[in-house]
PDB file of C-alpha atoms in Angstrom:
ATOM      1  CA  UNK O 378     -51.459 -30.587  -7.508  1.00  0.00           C
ATOM      2  CA  UNK O 379     -49.435 -27.847  -5.872  1.00  0.00           C
ATOM      3  CA  UNK O 380     -45.688 -27.391  -6.106  1.00  0.00           C
ATOM      4  CA  UNK O 381     -43.294 -29.523  -4.085  1.00  0.00           C
ATOM      5  CA  UNK O 382     -40.348 -27.704  -2.600  1.00  0.00           C
ATOM      6  CA  UNK O 383     -37.318 -29.079  -0.765  1.00  0.00           C
ATOM      7  CA  UNK O 384     -36.196 -27.179   2.318  1.00  0.00           C
ATOM      8  CA  UNK O 385     -33.004 -28.073   4.127  1.00  0.00           C
ATOM      9  CA  UNK O 386     -33.296 -27.105   7.802  1.00  0.00           C
ATOM     10  CA  UNK O 387     -30.740 -24.505   8.971  1.00  0.00           C
ATOM     11  CA  UNK O 388     -27.943 -26.390  10.634  1.00  0.00           C
ATOM     12  CA  UNK O 389     -27.490 -24.074  13.636  1.00  0.00           C
ATOM     13  CA  UNK O 390     -31.158 -24.174  14.596  1.00  0.00           C
ATOM     14  CA  UNK O 391     -31.526 -27.937  14.268  1.00  0.00           C
ATOM     15  CA  UNK O 392     -28.295 -28.597  16.163  1.00  0.00           C
ATOM     16  CA  UNK O 393     -29.556 -26.465  19.070  1.00  0.00           C
ATOM     17  CA  UNK O 394     -32.704 -28.592  19.232  1.00  0.00           C
ATOM     18  CA  UNK O 395     -30.801 -31.870  19.035  1.00  0.00           C
ATOM     19  CA  UNK O 396     -28.483 -30.780  21.843  1.00  0.00           C
ATOM     20  CA  UNK O 397     -31.493 -30.207  24.104  1.00  0.00           C
ATOM     21  CA  UNK O 398     -33.073 -33.648  23.639  1.00  0.00           C
ATOM     22  CA  UNK O 399     -32.573 -34.423  27.318  1.00  0.00           C
ATOM     23  CA  UNK O 400     -29.607 -36.691  27.858  1.00  0.00           C
ATOM     24  CA  UNK O 401     -27.711 -36.613  31.104  1.00  0.00           C
ATOM     25  CA  UNK O 402     -23.973 -37.251  30.899  1.00  0.00           C
ATOM     26  CA  UNK O 403     -24.514 -40.785  32.230  1.00  0.00           C
ATOM     27  CA  UNK O 404     -27.301 -41.692  29.793  1.00  0.00           C
ATOM     28  CA  UNK O 405     -25.275 -40.301  26.882  1.00  0.00           C
ATOM     29  CA  UNK O 406     -22.289 -42.465  27.883  1.00  0.00           C
ATOM     30  CA  UNK O 407     -24.593 -45.498  28.118  1.00  0.00           C
ATOM     31  CA  UNK O 408     -25.963 -44.771  24.630  1.00  0.00           C
ATOM     32  CA  UNK O 409     -22.493 -44.920  23.069  1.00  0.00           C
ATOM     33  CA  UNK O 410     -21.698 -48.162  24.928  1.00  0.00           C
ATOM     34  CA  UNK O 411     -25.019 -49.533  23.671  1.00  0.00           C
ATOM     35  CA  UNK O 412     -23.864 -48.833  20.101  1.00  0.00           C
ATOM     36  CA  UNK O 413     -20.710 -50.863  20.778  1.00  0.00           C
ATOM     37  CA  UNK O 414     -22.742 -53.809  22.046  1.00  0.00           C
ATOM     38  CA  UNK O 415     -24.990 -53.552  18.976  1.00  0.00           C
ATOM     39  CA  UNK O 416     -21.808 -53.684  16.859  1.00  0.00           C
ATOM     40  CA  UNK O 417     -21.010 -57.075  18.476  1.00  0.00           C
ATOM     41  CA  UNK O 418     -18.145 -55.735  20.573  1.00  0.00           C
ATOM     42  CA  UNK O 419     -17.056 -57.789  23.566  1.00  0.00           C
ATOM     43  CA  UNK O 420     -14.380 -55.440  24.944  1.00  0.00           C
ATOM     44  CA  UNK O 421     -15.287 -51.790  25.495  1.00  0.00           C
ATOM     45  CA  UNK O 422     -12.959 -49.186  27.001  1.00  0.00           C
ATOM     46  CA  UNK O 423     -14.155 -45.796  28.248  1.00  0.00           C
ATOM     47  CA  UNK O 424     -11.022 -43.660  28.564  1.00  0.00           C
ATOM     48  CA  UNK O 425     -11.120 -40.133  29.961  1.00  0.00           C
ATOM     49  CA  UNK O 426      -8.489 -37.429  30.307  1.00  0.00           C
ATOM     50  CA  UNK O 427      -8.822 -33.991  31.877  1.00  0.00           C
ATOM     51  CA  UNK O 428      -6.335 -31.163  32.323  1.00  0.00           C
ATOM     52  CA  UNK O 429      -2.867 -30.736  30.912  1.00  0.00           C
ATOM     53  CA  UNK O 430      -4.240 -29.143  27.754  1.00  0.00           C
ATOM     54  CA  UNK O 431      -6.094 -32.299  26.707  1.00  0.00           C
ATOM     55  CA  UNK O 432      -9.619 -33.181  27.819  1.00  0.00           C
ATOM     56  CA  UNK O 433     -11.628 -35.950  26.200  1.00  0.00           C
ATOM     57  CA  UNK O 434     -13.799 -39.008  26.706  1.00  0.00           C
ATOM     58  CA  UNK O 435     -13.188 -41.950  24.390  1.00  0.00           C
ATOM     59  CA  UNK O 436     -15.127 -45.115  23.665  1.00  0.00           C
ATOM     60  CA  UNK O 437     -13.035 -47.871  22.123  1.00  0.00           C
ATOM     61  CA  UNK O 438     -14.518 -51.196  21.071  1.00  0.00           C
ATOM     62  CA  UNK O 439     -13.568 -54.351  19.174  1.00  0.00           C
ATOM     63  CA  UNK O 440     -16.853 -54.565  17.266  1.00  0.00           C
ATOM     64  CA  UNK O 441     -17.426 -55.139  13.560  1.00  0.00           C
ATOM     65  CA  UNK O 442     -16.308 -51.612  12.624  1.00  0.00           C
ATOM     66  CA  UNK O 443     -17.351 -49.569   9.603  1.00  0.00           C
ATOM     67  CA  UNK O 444     -15.853 -48.935   6.201  1.00  0.00           C
ATOM     68  CA  UNK O 445     -15.843 -45.346   4.936  1.00  0.00           C
ATOM     69  CA  UNK O 446     -19.281 -45.455   3.263  1.00  0.00           C
ATOM     70  CA  UNK O 447     -20.845 -46.964   6.384  1.00  0.00           C
ATOM     71  CA  UNK O 448     -19.133 -44.403   8.596  1.00  0.00           C
ATOM     72  CA  UNK O 449     -20.315 -41.517   6.422  1.00  0.00           C
ATOM     73  CA  UNK O 450     -23.867 -42.842   6.679  1.00  0.00           C
ATOM     74  CA  UNK O 451     -23.531 -43.278  10.470  1.00  0.00           C
ATOM     75  CA  UNK O 452     -22.534 -39.609  10.820  1.00  0.00           C
ATOM     76  CA  UNK O 453     -25.685 -38.488   8.982  1.00  0.00           C
ATOM     77  CA  UNK O 454     -28.562 -37.311  11.168  1.00  0.00           C
ATOM     78  CA  UNK O 455     -31.236 -39.965  10.728  1.00  0.00           C
ATOM     79  CA  UNK O 456     -28.768 -42.330   9.054  1.00  0.00           C
ATOM     80  CA  UNK O 457     -30.247 -44.581   6.371  1.00  0.00           C
ATOM     81  CA  UNK O 458     -31.222 -48.157   7.319  1.00  0.00           C
ATOM     82  CA  UNK O 459     -32.352 -49.423   3.910  1.00  0.00           C
ATOM     83  CA  UNK O 460     -31.381 -53.021   3.319  1.00  0.00           C
ATOM     84  CA  UNK O 461     -30.349 -53.440   6.936  1.00  0.00           C
ATOM     85  CA  UNK O 462     -32.202 -55.937   9.077  1.00  0.00           C
ATOM     86  CA  UNK O 463     -33.181 -54.973  12.598  1.00  0.00           C
ATOM     87  CA  UNK O 464     -30.942 -56.799  15.023  1.00  0.00           C
ATOM     88  CA  UNK O 465     -32.046 -58.310  18.313  1.00  0.00           C
ATOM     89  CA  UNK O 466     -28.923 -56.706  19.801  1.00  0.00           C
ATOM     90  CA  UNK O 467     -30.030 -53.174  18.934  1.00  0.00           C
ATOM     91  CA  UNK O 468     -32.159 -50.601  20.689  1.00  0.00           C
ATOM     92  CA  UNK O 469     -31.775 -47.800  18.133  1.00  0.00           C
ATOM     93  CA  UNK O 470     -34.168 -47.525  15.197  1.00  0.00           C
ATOM     94  CA  UNK O 471     -33.922 -43.929  13.996  1.00  0.00           C
ATOM     95  CA  UNK O 472     -30.230 -43.292  13.259  1.00  0.00           C
ATOM     96  CA  UNK O 473     -29.912 -40.498  15.824  1.00  0.00           C
ATOM     97  CA  UNK O 474     -28.338 -42.087  18.923  1.00  0.00           C
ATOM     98  CA  UNK O 475     -24.640 -41.551  18.192  1.00  0.00           C
ATOM     99  CA  UNK O 476     -25.118 -37.945  17.132  1.00  0.00           C
ATOM    100  CA  UNK O 477     -27.719 -36.844  19.679  1.00  0.00           C
ATOM    101  CA  UNK O 478     -25.937 -38.484  22.618  1.00  0.00           C
ATOM    102  CA  UNK O 479     -22.564 -37.052  21.632  1.00  0.00           C
ATOM    103  CA  UNK O 480     -23.736 -33.544  20.787  1.00  0.00           C
ATOM    104  CA  UNK O 481     -25.748 -33.353  24.009  1.00  0.00           C
ATOM    105  CA  UNK O 482     -22.411 -33.327  25.868  1.00  0.00           C
ATOM    106  CA  UNK O 483     -19.753 -31.833  23.606  1.00  0.00           C
ATOM    107  CA  UNK O 484     -19.173 -29.573  20.604  1.00  0.00           C
ATOM    108  CA  UNK O 485     -16.695 -31.817  18.821  1.00  0.00           C
ATOM    109  CA  UNK O 486     -16.837 -35.554  18.375  1.00  0.00           C
ATOM    110  CA  UNK O 487     -14.844 -37.817  16.113  1.00  0.00           C
ATOM    111  CA  UNK O 488     -15.553 -41.359  15.017  1.00  0.00           C
ATOM    112  CA  UNK O 489     -12.675 -43.484  13.716  1.00  0.00           C
ATOM    113  CA  UNK O 490     -13.531 -46.988  12.542  1.00  0.00           C
ATOM    114  CA  UNK O 491     -11.398 -49.863  11.289  1.00  0.00           C
ATOM    115  CA  UNK O 492     -12.187 -52.919   9.172  1.00  0.00           C
ATOM    116  CA  UNK O 493      -9.167 -55.007   8.242  1.00  0.00           C
ATOM    117  CA  UNK O 494      -6.420 -52.683   7.030  1.00  0.00           C
ATOM    118  CA  UNK O 495      -8.813 -49.802   6.309  1.00  0.00           C
ATOM    119  CA  UNK O 496      -9.372 -47.013   8.848  1.00  0.00           C
ATOM    120  CA  UNK O 497     -11.570 -43.975   8.263  1.00  0.00           C
ATOM    121  CA  UNK O 498     -12.423 -41.068  10.541  1.00  0.00           C
ATOM    122  CA  UNK O 499     -14.924 -38.192  10.404  1.00  0.00           C
ATOM    123  CA  UNK O 500     -15.300 -35.267  12.809  1.00  0.00           C
ATOM    124  CA  UNK O 501     -18.549 -33.503  13.718  1.00  0.00           C
ATOM    125  CA  UNK O 502     -17.386 -30.006  14.745  1.00  0.00           C
ATOM    126  CA  UNK O 503     -20.095 -27.514  15.726  1.00  0.00           C
ATOM    127  CA  UNK O 504     -17.673 -24.621  15.224  1.00  0.00           C
ATOM    128  CA  UNK O 505     -17.256 -25.628  11.587  1.00  0.00           C
ATOM    129  CA  UNK O 506     -21.008 -26.156  11.119  1.00  0.00           C
ATOM    130  CA  UNK O 507     -22.005 -22.856  12.728  1.00  0.00           C
ATOM    131  CA  UNK O 508     -19.439 -20.921  10.702  1.00  0.00           C
ATOM    132  CA  UNK O 509     -21.385 -21.387   7.459  1.00  0.00           C
ATOM    133  CA  UNK O 510     -24.672 -22.730   8.880  1.00  0.00           C
ATOM    134  CA  UNK O 511     -24.196 -25.896   6.791  1.00  0.00           C
ATOM    135  CA  UNK O 512     -23.760 -29.589   7.606  1.00  0.00           C
ATOM    136  CA  UNK O 513     -20.008 -29.523   7.051  1.00  0.00           C
ATOM    137  CA  UNK O 514     -18.217 -32.591   8.413  1.00  0.00           C
ATOM    138  CA  UNK O 515     -14.472 -33.063   8.354  1.00  0.00           C
ATOM    139  CA  UNK O 516     -12.987 -36.233   6.843  1.00  0.00           C
ATOM    140  CA  UNK O 517      -9.606 -36.863   8.453  1.00  0.00           C
ATOM    141  CA  UNK O 518      -6.583 -37.843   6.373  1.00  0.00           C
ATOM    142  CA  UNK O 519      -4.088 -40.516   7.427  1.00  0.00           C
ATOM    143  CA  UNK O 520      -1.827 -38.055   9.246  1.00  0.00           C
ATOM    144  CA  UNK O 521      -4.739 -36.598  11.211  1.00  0.00           C
ATOM    145  CA  UNK O 522      -5.988 -40.079  12.088  1.00  0.00           C
ATOM    146  CA  UNK O 523      -2.544 -41.064  13.362  1.00  0.00           C
ATOM    147  CA  UNK O 524      -2.592 -38.092  15.762  1.00  0.00           C
ATOM    148  CA  UNK O 525      -5.854 -39.093  17.466  1.00  0.00           C
ATOM    149  CA  UNK O 526      -5.264 -40.026  21.111  1.00  0.00           C
ATOM    150  CA  UNK O 527      -5.146 -43.813  21.673  1.00  0.00           C
ATOM    151  CA  UNK O 528      -5.595 -44.549  17.970  1.00  0.00           C
ATOM    152  CA  UNK O 529      -2.834 -47.162  18.357  1.00  0.00           C
ATOM    153  CA  UNK O 530      -5.218 -49.203  20.530  1.00  0.00           C
ATOM    154  CA  UNK O 531      -7.781 -49.268  17.701  1.00  0.00           C
ATOM    155  CA  UNK O 532      -5.090 -50.322  15.220  1.00  0.00           C
ATOM    156  CA  UNK O 533      -4.403 -53.422  17.337  1.00  0.00           C
ATOM    157  CA  UNK O 534      -7.920 -54.716  16.669  1.00  0.00           C
ATOM    158  CA  UNK O 535      -8.876 -56.523  13.463  1.00  0.00           C
ATOM    159  CA  UNK O 536     -11.974 -54.328  13.484  1.00  0.00           C
ATOM    160  CA  UNK O 537     -13.461 -51.802  15.863  1.00  0.00           C
ATOM    161  CA  UNK O 538     -14.511 -48.221  16.478  1.00  0.00           C
ATOM    162  CA  UNK O 539     -13.169 -45.282  18.478  1.00  0.00           C
ATOM    163  CA  UNK O 540     -15.533 -42.427  19.435  1.00  0.00           C
ATOM    164  CA  UNK O 541     -13.908 -39.295  20.872  1.00  0.00           C
ATOM    165  CA  UNK O 542     -15.756 -36.459  22.670  1.00  0.00           C
ATOM    166  CA  UNK O 543     -14.071 -33.060  23.047  1.00  0.00           C
ATOM    167  CA  UNK O 544     -14.966 -29.481  23.990  1.00  0.00           C
ATOM    168  CA  UNK O 545     -17.408 -29.986  26.858  1.00  0.00           C
ATOM    169  CA  UNK O 546     -19.071 -26.584  26.759  1.00  0.00           C
ATOM    170  CA  UNK O 547     -22.085 -27.596  28.849  1.00  0.00           C
ATOM    171  CA  UNK O 548     -20.021 -28.903  31.760  1.00  0.00           C
ATOM    172  CA  UNK O 549     -17.789 -25.834  31.522  1.00  0.00           C
ATOM    173  CA  UNK O 550     -20.807 -23.539  31.645  1.00  0.00           C
ATOM    174  CA  UNK O 551     -22.364 -25.194  34.710  1.00  0.00           C
ATOM    175  CA  UNK O 552     -19.384 -25.898  36.953  1.00  0.00           C
ATOM    176  CA  UNK O 553     -17.197 -23.780  39.190  1.00  0.00           C
ATOM    177  CA  UNK O 554     -14.313 -26.251  39.007  1.00  0.00           C
ATOM    178  CA  UNK O 555     -14.410 -27.948  35.621  1.00  0.00           C
ATOM    179  CA  UNK O 556     -11.880 -30.702  36.352  1.00  0.00           C
ATOM    180  CA  UNK O 557     -13.580 -31.748  39.606  1.00  0.00           C
ATOM    181  CA  UNK O 558     -17.023 -31.782  37.983  1.00  0.00           C
ATOM    182  CA  UNK O 559     -15.691 -33.722  34.985  1.00  0.00           C
ATOM    183  CA  UNK O 560     -14.201 -36.436  37.203  1.00  0.00           C
ATOM    184  CA  UNK O 561     -17.406 -36.640  39.276  1.00  0.00           C
ATOM    185  CA  UNK O 562     -19.488 -37.106  36.124  1.00  0.00           C
ATOM    186  CA  UNK O 563     -17.208 -39.896  34.895  1.00  0.00           C
ATOM    187  CA  UNK O 564     -17.596 -41.652  38.271  1.00  0.00           C
ATOM    188  CA  UNK O 565     -21.399 -41.261  38.142  1.00  0.00           C
ATOM    189  CA  UNK O 566     -21.474 -42.577  34.560  1.00  0.00           C
ATOM    190  CA  UNK O 567     -19.525 -45.668  35.633  1.00  0.00           C
ATOM    191  CA  UNK O 568     -22.110 -46.451  38.341  1.00  0.00           C
ATOM    192  CA  UNK O 569     -24.938 -45.888  35.866  1.00  0.00           C
ATOM    193  CA  UNK O 570     -23.348 -48.207  33.284  1.00  0.00           C
ATOM    194  CA  UNK O 571     -22.758 -50.904  35.915  1.00  0.00           C
ATOM    195  CA  UNK O 572     -26.490 -51.055  36.601  1.00  0.00           C
ATOM    196  CA  UNK O 573     -27.865 -50.525  33.084  1.00  0.00           C
ATOM    197  CA  UNK O 574     -25.662 -53.258  31.578  1.00  0.00           C
ATOM    198  CA  UNK O 575     -25.510 -55.572  34.601  1.00  0.00           C
ATOM    199  CA  UNK O 576     -26.940 -58.474  32.579  1.00  0.00           C
ATOM    200  CA  UNK O 577     -23.985 -58.191  30.169  1.00  0.00           C
ATOM    201  CA  UNK O 578     -21.331 -58.605  32.863  1.00  0.00           C
ATOM    202  CA  UNK O 579     -20.600 -62.261  32.088  1.00  0.00           C
ATOM    203  CA  UNK O 580     -20.451 -61.778  28.303  1.00  0.00           C
ATOM    204  CA  UNK O 581     -18.866 -58.319  27.873  1.00  0.00           C
ATOM    205  CA  UNK O 582     -15.794 -56.658  29.363  1.00  0.00           C
ATOM    206  CA  UNK O 583     -16.513 -52.963  29.969  1.00  0.00           C
ATOM    207  CA  UNK O 584     -13.706 -50.844  31.419  1.00  0.00           C
ATOM    208  CA  UNK O 585     -13.500 -47.280  32.718  1.00  0.00           C
ATOM    209  CA  UNK O 586      -9.928 -45.994  32.603  1.00  0.00           C
ATOM    210  CA  UNK O 587      -8.588 -49.564  32.446  1.00  0.00           C
ATOM    211  CA  UNK O 588     -10.557 -50.825  35.447  1.00  0.00           C
ATOM    212  CA  UNK O 589     -13.396 -53.245  34.799  1.00  0.00           C
ATOM    213  CA  UNK O 590     -16.807 -52.108  35.968  1.00  0.00           C
ATOM    214  CA  UNK O 591     -18.171 -53.736  39.120  1.00  0.00           C
ATOM    215  CA  UNK O 592     -20.676 -56.556  39.059  1.00  0.00           C
ATOM    216  CA  UNK O 593     -24.240 -55.566  39.976  1.00  0.00           C
ATOM    217  CA  UNK O 594     -27.310 -57.617  40.898  1.00  0.00           C
ATOM    218  CA  UNK O 595     -30.330 -55.551  41.996  1.00  0.00           C
ATOM    219  CA  UNK O 596     -32.173 -58.764  42.988  1.00  0.00           C
ATOM    220  CA  UNK O 597     -29.373 -60.505  44.941  1.00  0.00           C
ATOM    221  CA  UNK O 598     -30.185 -63.777  43.207  1.00  0.00           C
ATOM    222  CA  UNK O 599     -27.274 -65.537  44.903  1.00  0.00           C
ATOM    223  CA  UNK O 600     -28.527 -64.775  48.410  1.00  0.00           C
ATOM    224  CA  UNK O 601     -31.163 -67.504  48.754  1.00  0.00           C
ATOM    225  CA  UNK O 602     -32.717 -68.654  51.039  1.00  0.00           C
ATOM    226  CA  UNK O 603     -32.728 -65.198  52.680  1.00  0.00           C
ATOM    227  CA  UNK O 604     -33.713 -63.731  49.334  1.00  0.00           C
ATOM    228  CA  UNK O 605     -36.923 -64.991  47.720  1.00  0.00           C
ATOM    229  CA  UNK O 606     -37.583 -65.331  43.986  1.00  0.00           C
ATOM    230  CA  UNK O 607     -41.195 -65.657  42.893  1.00  0.00           C
ATOM    231  CA  UNK O 608     -42.682 -67.567  39.976  1.00  0.00           C
ATOM    232  CA  UNK O 609     -41.975 -66.103  36.515  1.00  0.00           C
ATOM    233  CA  UNK O 610     -45.085 -65.289  34.493  1.00  0.00           C
ATOM    234  CA  UNK O 611     -44.857 -64.989  30.708  1.00  0.00           C
ATOM    235  CA  UNK O 612     -47.347 -62.463  29.331  1.00  0.00           C
ATOM    236  CA  UNK O 613     -48.210 -62.370  25.629  1.00  0.00           C
ATOM    237  CA  UNK O 614     -49.081 -58.896  24.356  1.00  0.00           C
ATOM    238  CA  UNK O 615     -49.666 -58.194  20.648  1.00  0.00           C
ATOM    239  CA  UNK O 616     -47.608 -61.219  19.671  1.00  0.00           C
ATOM    240  CA  UNK O 617     -44.670 -60.342  21.911  1.00  0.00           C
ATOM    241  CA  UNK O 618     -43.671 -61.889  25.216  1.00  0.00           C
ATOM    242  CA  UNK O 619     -42.858 -60.171  28.498  1.00  0.00           C
ATOM    243  CA  UNK O 620     -41.374 -62.200  31.343  1.00  0.00           C
ATOM    244  CA  UNK O 621     -42.272 -60.906  34.808  1.00  0.00           C
ATOM    245  CA  UNK O 622     -40.418 -62.139  37.901  1.00  0.00           C
ATOM    246  CA  UNK O 623     -40.918 -60.819  41.465  1.00  0.00           C
ATOM    247  CA  UNK O 624     -38.154 -60.745  44.072  1.00  0.00           C
ATOM    248  CA  UNK O 625     -37.960 -60.025  47.780  1.00  0.00           C
ATOM    249  CA  UNK O 626     -34.556 -58.959  49.101  1.00  0.00           C
ATOM    250  CA  UNK O 627     -33.194 -60.118  52.478  1.00  0.00           C
ATOM    251  CA  UNK O 628     -33.854 -57.889  55.477  1.00  0.00           C
ATOM    252  CA  UNK O 629     -31.531 -54.893  55.355  1.00  0.00           C
ATOM    253  CA  UNK O 630     -29.917 -55.631  58.702  1.00  0.00           C
ATOM    254  CA  UNK O 631     -28.808 -59.054  57.389  1.00  0.00           C
ATOM    255  CA  UNK O 632     -27.292 -57.812  54.118  1.00  0.00           C
ATOM    256  CA  UNK O 633     -23.518 -58.317  53.947  1.00  0.00           C
ATOM    257  CA  UNK O 634     -20.922 -55.860  52.595  1.00  0.00           C
ATOM    258  CA  UNK O 635     -20.585 -58.032  49.476  1.00  0.00           C
ATOM    259  CA  UNK O 636     -24.341 -57.875  48.908  1.00  0.00           C
ATOM    260  CA  UNK O 637     -24.350 -54.109  49.418  1.00  0.00           C
ATOM    261  CA  UNK O 638     -21.655 -53.891  46.727  1.00  0.00           C
ATOM    262  CA  UNK O 639     -23.848 -55.915  44.344  1.00  0.00           C
ATOM    263  CA  UNK O 640     -26.665 -53.437  45.005  1.00  0.00           C
ATOM    264  CA  UNK O 641     -24.307 -50.536  44.276  1.00  0.00           C
ATOM    265  CA  UNK O 642     -23.945 -49.384  47.914  1.00  0.00           C
ATOM    266  CA  UNK O 643     -27.368 -47.679  48.062  1.00  0.00           C
ATOM    267  CA  UNK O 644     -27.884 -44.991  50.702  1.00  0.00           C
ATOM    268  CA  UNK O 645     -31.346 -46.392  51.284  1.00  0.00           C
ATOM    269  CA  UNK O 646     -32.861 -49.703  50.164  1.00  0.00           C
ATOM    270  CA  UNK O 647     -36.229 -47.896  50.199  1.00  0.00           C
ATOM    271  CA  UNK O 648     -35.467 -45.807  47.089  1.00  0.00           C
ATOM    272  CA  UNK O 649     -34.858 -48.675  44.652  1.00  0.00           C
ATOM    273  CA  UNK O 650     -38.065 -50.640  45.185  1.00  0.00           C
ATOM    274  CA  UNK O 651     -40.405 -51.166  42.251  1.00  0.00           C
ATOM    275  CA  UNK O 652     -40.280 -52.328  38.645  1.00  0.00           C
ATOM    276  CA  UNK O 653     -37.078 -52.983  36.708  1.00  0.00           C
ATOM    277  CA  UNK O 654     -37.865 -52.829  32.994  1.00  0.00           C
ATOM    278  CA  UNK O 655     -35.547 -54.360  30.391  1.00  0.00           C
ATOM    279  CA  UNK O 656     -35.357 -54.339  26.638  1.00  0.00           C
ATOM    280  CA  UNK O 657     -32.835 -56.651  24.976  1.00  0.00           C
ATOM    281  CA  UNK O 658     -31.260 -57.183  28.406  1.00  0.00           C
ATOM    282  CA  UNK O 659     -30.643 -53.441  28.902  1.00  0.00           C
ATOM    283  CA  UNK O 660     -32.162 -51.927  32.027  1.00  0.00           C
ATOM    284  CA  UNK O 661     -34.149 -48.972  30.707  1.00  0.00           C
ATOM    285  CA  UNK O 662     -36.184 -47.915  33.768  1.00  0.00           C
ATOM    286  CA  UNK O 663     -36.142 -48.844  37.433  1.00  0.00           C
ATOM    287  CA  UNK O 664     -37.090 -47.871  40.967  1.00  0.00           C
ATOM    288  CA  UNK O 665     -40.733 -46.907  40.384  1.00  0.00           C
ATOM    289  CA  UNK O 666     -44.165 -48.501  40.780  1.00  0.00           C
ATOM    290  CA  UNK O 667     -45.474 -46.467  37.817  1.00  0.00           C
ATOM    291  CA  UNK O 668     -48.482 -45.160  39.743  1.00  0.00           C
ATOM    292  CA  UNK O 669     -49.621 -48.702  40.565  1.00  0.00           C
ATOM    293  CA  UNK O 670     -48.662 -47.992  44.139  1.00  0.00           C
ATOM    294  CA  UNK O 671     -46.628 -45.658  46.274  1.00  0.00           C
ATOM    295  CA  UNK O 672     -43.168 -46.353  47.576  1.00  0.00           C
ATOM    296  CA  UNK O 673     -43.551 -47.451  51.151  1.00  0.00           C
ATOM    297  CA  UNK O 674     -41.704 -49.004  54.049  1.00  0.00           C
ATOM    298  CA  UNK O 675     -43.747 -52.192  53.593  1.00  0.00           C
ATOM    299  CA  UNK O 676     -42.597 -52.570  49.958  1.00  0.00           C
ATOM    300  CA  UNK O 677     -38.954 -51.558  50.390  1.00  0.00           C
ATOM    301  CA  UNK O 678     -37.628 -55.104  49.775  1.00  0.00           C
ATOM    302  CA  UNK O 679     -39.788 -55.717  46.685  1.00  0.00           C
ATOM    303  CA  UNK O 680     -38.382 -55.696  43.125  1.00  0.00           C
ATOM    304  CA  UNK O 681     -40.139 -56.853  39.948  1.00  0.00           C
ATOM    305  CA  UNK O 682     -38.048 -57.731  36.885  1.00  0.00           C
TER     306      UNK O 682
END
């Protein structure tokens, strides 16, 4: 048998690859919110600030939180899941979501988490990592934790987590007016989150800058009899069940302003026709027939959940 050697990948090279995984700003924001839902949070605040010497995006939740050892594991790329049962609430399986989503958008992110009277915080700073080409993370002391923006809001919860993004180098590198672009991306992320998590509206309070997200219903289920809901078929595939329900929206010229708001004020009803695929109630793909047919004027009112 030949020798076995252990090679630790160079931090700078691996980080560059992770940052190019392919998140948009909106999908990265949704990934962090998804973590909060998986942590059994019911109130989630997305707080953003730009200009005035302080620019950040924060995600504050009242979930179960993490003690220091759990937080240290969560900040590890490919965090360990031994002894941890897969939850029906979760989408993640590989321990990469928090890190890959965050690093796809910023160079510095901090996670502070509270359980009872204990609060721990660790910062992932690419400047620190690139300096020595090692996986150096910074553990914040009590004074540094107390200086984190909006940390007082986390302290009010019995348990919860605060994720902070800073140093948005990618937005800075691709925008002529950083502040305008930043605000536009926050607005786009809010619309994205409203649709992706629309089935959580009744059970979870999600806020962007202290305003609750709008209610969305891509099928206008409350618009019967003008809207038609077909029979739900339950398909069994490899021991798992998939529920399939077809919908036909009302004619566009009869849709009210309230119904347009539920649809997200689309420019064209034609573009959103097709399949709406969910996993654990999250909308993961929509507005396509997946090569089973072409988008057409005849199908523009059709949606399949």
